[in-house]
Short mmCIF file of C-alpha atoms in Angstrom, two decimals:
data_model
loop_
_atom_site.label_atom_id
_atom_site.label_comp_id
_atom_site.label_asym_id
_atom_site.label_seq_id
_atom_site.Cartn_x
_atom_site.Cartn_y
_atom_site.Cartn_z
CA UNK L 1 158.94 140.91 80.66
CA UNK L 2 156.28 143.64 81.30
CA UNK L 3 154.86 142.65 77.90
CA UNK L 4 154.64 139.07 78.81
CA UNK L 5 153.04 139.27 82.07
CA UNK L 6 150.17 141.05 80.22
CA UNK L 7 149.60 139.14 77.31
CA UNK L 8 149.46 135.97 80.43
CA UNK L 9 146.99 138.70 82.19
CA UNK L 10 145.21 139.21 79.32
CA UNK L 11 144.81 135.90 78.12
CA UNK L 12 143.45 133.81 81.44
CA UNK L 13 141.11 136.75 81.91
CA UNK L 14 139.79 135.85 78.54
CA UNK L 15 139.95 132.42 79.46
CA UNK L 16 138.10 132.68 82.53
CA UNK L 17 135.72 135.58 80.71
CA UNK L 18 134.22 132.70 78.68
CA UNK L 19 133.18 130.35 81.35
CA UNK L 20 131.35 127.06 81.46
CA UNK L 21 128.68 126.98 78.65
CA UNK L 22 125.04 127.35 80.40
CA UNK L 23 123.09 124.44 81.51
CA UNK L 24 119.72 124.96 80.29
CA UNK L 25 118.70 127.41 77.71
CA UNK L 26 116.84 130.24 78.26
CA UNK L 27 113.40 128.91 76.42
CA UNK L 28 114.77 125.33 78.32
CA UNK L 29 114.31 127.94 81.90
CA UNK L 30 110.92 129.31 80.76
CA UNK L 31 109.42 125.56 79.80
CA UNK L 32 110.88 124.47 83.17
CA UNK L 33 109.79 127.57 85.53
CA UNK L 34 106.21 127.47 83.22
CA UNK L 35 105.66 123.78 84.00
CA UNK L 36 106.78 124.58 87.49
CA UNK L 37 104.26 126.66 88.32
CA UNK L 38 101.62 125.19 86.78
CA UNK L 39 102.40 122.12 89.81
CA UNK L 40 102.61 124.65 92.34
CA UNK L 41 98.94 125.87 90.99
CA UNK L 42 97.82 122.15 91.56
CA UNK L 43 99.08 122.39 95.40
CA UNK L 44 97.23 126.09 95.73
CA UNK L 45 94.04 124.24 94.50
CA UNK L 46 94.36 121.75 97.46
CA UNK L 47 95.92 123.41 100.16
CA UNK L 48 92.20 125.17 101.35
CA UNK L 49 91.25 121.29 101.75
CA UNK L 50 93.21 120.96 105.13
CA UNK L 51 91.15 122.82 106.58
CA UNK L 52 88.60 121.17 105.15
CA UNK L 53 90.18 118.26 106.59
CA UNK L 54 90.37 119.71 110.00
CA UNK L 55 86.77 121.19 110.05
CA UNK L 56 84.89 117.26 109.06
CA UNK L 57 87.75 115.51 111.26
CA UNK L 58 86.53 117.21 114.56
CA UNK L 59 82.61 117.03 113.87
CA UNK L 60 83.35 113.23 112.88
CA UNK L 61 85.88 112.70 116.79
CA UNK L 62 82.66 114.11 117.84
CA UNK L 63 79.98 111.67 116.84
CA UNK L 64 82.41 109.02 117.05
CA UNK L 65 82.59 109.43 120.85
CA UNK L 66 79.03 109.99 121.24
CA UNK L 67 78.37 106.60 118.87
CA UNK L 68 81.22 104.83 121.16
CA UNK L 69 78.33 103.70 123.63
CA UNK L 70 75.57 102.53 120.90
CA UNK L 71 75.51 98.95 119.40
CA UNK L 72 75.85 99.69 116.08
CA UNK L 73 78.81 100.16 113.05
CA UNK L 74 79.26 103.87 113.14
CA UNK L 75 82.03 103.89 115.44
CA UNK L 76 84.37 101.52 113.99
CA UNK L 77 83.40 103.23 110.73
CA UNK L 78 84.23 106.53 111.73
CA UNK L 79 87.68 105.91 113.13
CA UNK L 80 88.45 104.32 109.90
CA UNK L 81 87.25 107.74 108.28
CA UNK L 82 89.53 109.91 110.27
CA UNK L 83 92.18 107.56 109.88
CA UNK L 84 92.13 107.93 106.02
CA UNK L 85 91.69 111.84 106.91
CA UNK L 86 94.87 111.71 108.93
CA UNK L 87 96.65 109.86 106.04
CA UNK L 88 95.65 112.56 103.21
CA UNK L 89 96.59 115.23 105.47
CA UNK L 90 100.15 113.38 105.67
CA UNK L 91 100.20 113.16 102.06
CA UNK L 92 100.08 117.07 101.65
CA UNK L 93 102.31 117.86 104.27
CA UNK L 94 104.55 115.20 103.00
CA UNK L 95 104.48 116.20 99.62
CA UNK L 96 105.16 120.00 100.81
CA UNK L 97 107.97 119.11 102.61
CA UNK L 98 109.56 117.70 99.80
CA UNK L 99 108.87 120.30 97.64
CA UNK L 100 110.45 122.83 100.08
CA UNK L 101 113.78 120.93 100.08
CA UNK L 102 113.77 120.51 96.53
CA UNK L 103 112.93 123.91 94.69
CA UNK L 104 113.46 124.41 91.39
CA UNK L 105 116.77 126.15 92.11
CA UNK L 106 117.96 122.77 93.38
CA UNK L 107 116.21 120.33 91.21
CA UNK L 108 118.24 122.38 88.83
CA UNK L 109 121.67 121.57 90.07
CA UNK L 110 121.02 118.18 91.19
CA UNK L 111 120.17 117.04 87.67
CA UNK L 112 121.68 116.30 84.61
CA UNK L 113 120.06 118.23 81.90
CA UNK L 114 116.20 119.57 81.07
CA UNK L 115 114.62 116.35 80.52
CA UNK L 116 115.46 115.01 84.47
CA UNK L 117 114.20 118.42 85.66
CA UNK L 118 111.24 118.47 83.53
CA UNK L 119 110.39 114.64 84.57
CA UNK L 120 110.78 116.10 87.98
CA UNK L 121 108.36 118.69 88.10
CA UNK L 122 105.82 115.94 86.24
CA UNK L 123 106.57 113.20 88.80
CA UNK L 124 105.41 116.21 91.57
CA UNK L 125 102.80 116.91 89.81
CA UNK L 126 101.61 113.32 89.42
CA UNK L 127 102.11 113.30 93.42
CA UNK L 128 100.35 116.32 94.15
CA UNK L 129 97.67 114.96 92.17
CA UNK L 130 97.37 111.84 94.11
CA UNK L 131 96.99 114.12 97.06
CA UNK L 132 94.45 115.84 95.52
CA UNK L 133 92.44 112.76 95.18
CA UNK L 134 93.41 110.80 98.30
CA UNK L 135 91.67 114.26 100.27
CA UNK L 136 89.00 114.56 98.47
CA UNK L 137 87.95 111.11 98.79
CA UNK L 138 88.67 111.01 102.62
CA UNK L 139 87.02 114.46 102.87
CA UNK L 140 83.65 113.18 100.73
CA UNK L 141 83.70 109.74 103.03
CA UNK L 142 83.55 111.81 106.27
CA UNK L 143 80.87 114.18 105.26
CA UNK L 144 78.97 111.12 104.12
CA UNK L 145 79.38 109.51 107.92
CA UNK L 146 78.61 113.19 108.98
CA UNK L 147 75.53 113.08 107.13
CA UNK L 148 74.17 110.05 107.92
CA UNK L 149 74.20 111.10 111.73
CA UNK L 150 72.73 114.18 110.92
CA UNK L 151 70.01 114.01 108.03
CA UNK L 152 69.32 117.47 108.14
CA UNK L 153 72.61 118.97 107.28
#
């Protein structure tokens, strides 16, 4: 009886010893923390534009509310400009909220095998791309307006 109680012992510990086989390989890991990265690199490139964002947004409130009273374009212009500034600076905080509930610890266990996390992390960094663009552009329109109140800067 003693015997038999540790060959059982013996024998689910080996069971349990061997475990479910690994999701992703460890070059599979590497590819997918490498590629993972190089996204995050893309939102480190365009995070110092929000405060570019902030800096043209309030000299652009500014000489929208002076231009308010004049008969010309420049206001209506303008409020479009900060209202494509406020829409790029929702992308990014968008996209980083998304990012932050989906880390690569999770994207991990919420999908299937290597190719749906890799397709992931290339959808994000598609997005964060677009992001990239969408400030820029909004950022390069407002200085323009910016300028063309004030020549000399």
């Amino acid at each position: 009886m003693f015997n038999r109680f540790f060959f059982l012992f013996f024998l689910s510990l080996s069971i349990l010893a061997c475990g479910p086989k690994a999701k992703f390989s460890a070059e599979q890991l590497a590819t997918q923390e490498a590629a993972w990265n190089k996204m995050m690199e893309g939102h480190d490139v365009v995070m110092p534009l929000m405060g570019d964002i902030y800096q043209v947004s309030t000299k652009l409130k500014e000489l929208a509310d002076r231009a308010m009273a004049e008969a010309n374009d420049f206001h209506p212009r303008a409020q479009t400009a900060l209202a494509q500034l406020e829409t790029a600076e929702d992308g990014m905080m968008n996209w980083m909220a998304y990012i932050k509930d989906n880390p690569l610890a999770t994207v991990r266990k919420k999908s299937p095998d290597h190719a749906a996390v890799m397709a992931f992390i290339d959808k994000e960094q598609t997005e964060i791309t677009a992001v990239a663009a969408n400030m820029n552009n909004a950022i390069a329109e407002a200085q323009a307006l910016i300028k063309e109140r004030n020549p000399g800067l």
